[in-house]
């Protein structure tokens, strides 16, 4: 073998040895540089845990300035001071529970994710079922739990909206009988078989409230199964705000109870031995506005002969109807192509919206609703003026005193400061000491996705990197690379 041939052989052998000594990730990147169709590297953080706790109706002031309103919330305060937080979150429209919770776990607005309001629309001429958007089959884009499942991560959920039938490993969905809301029958029938009974037997408590049970079940799932993704939805604060009003003594007492449940969930994570690998997201779905009067847009539609009412006060025919959110409402046409009725509805409510001191803060046309990603089937939406909620009546006065046991509402435009919701990030990946002025709700889901290393393809928001550790060495997700 001559010198030239020996040199070539040596070079080839050295090249093979060098390639073999490269780390697997580097060899994968080398292959991808040659083959652009090769899959992206696996970004999933398989040892990470994300616990997202939603306190329904939690207003930011309760953790940003608790002393100002006379609150003692040691766990919220610990999370805020030991983590990262926003002074408020601008949500989606309408600012109600089911659309907002779906945005939290998809990063998309209602027109994209498919959950437009809490309750399904029901014709005024048909018997009312009071059914809500319970079922995950109505979702139109990927969720945190579906992305986690695709990445072979484990998932748990207790009380999270729109999870009936969801592909969640340990699931207790929120669903109830509208005629008997306290009955657990529908939740039991739609939960992971045997889960509720096992959980409540393992964590007995003298507190039989809904949120106490949800907390106990969450503790059991966390300590027993240690899911990578855990979603928890607690509701009593929302109930107290509706009944007594925001910042009322009753609401503040309830907020302190919620703080105790948060502490129990954190303790469960600690007891499970996964605290150092867990990032907590403390969120809420909307703010609250005090109300004492009620506006009935359905009465106006009846007076304009757009709803036909018989002698007993029942609707027998309709051209336009109200789809109510309490703080706002959609107006739906029986025939979406009925331009004459559409023009009449817009003219009637525009005149009322322009009236000083009236019950309408703002009327939003279809063009404006498209920009907000709100209720695709509505011809318009009405946003209630300060002090007003919206009712479902089609007879009686257009404006009247509100019920004495209904002193707070939501559903209004997310740009109204009273509707701002909450965000604290605490734990493994929180950038401690970071304070953000105003976050966007569509960004929360993608931020949570970063913690687990999963992407949300339907998201309209992007991860809030400023609230996460700078040195976490988490690579950009594919969609973020494309945006960059």
PDB file of C-alpha atoms in Angstrom, residues 40 157 364:
ATOM      1  CA  UNK A  40     -37.525  17.661  15.232  1.00  0.00           C
ATOM      2  CA  UNK A 157     -57.800  16.683  36.081  1.00  0.00           C
ATOM      3  CA  UNK A 364     -70.166  45.144  19.279  1.00  0.00           C
TER       4      UNK A 364
END
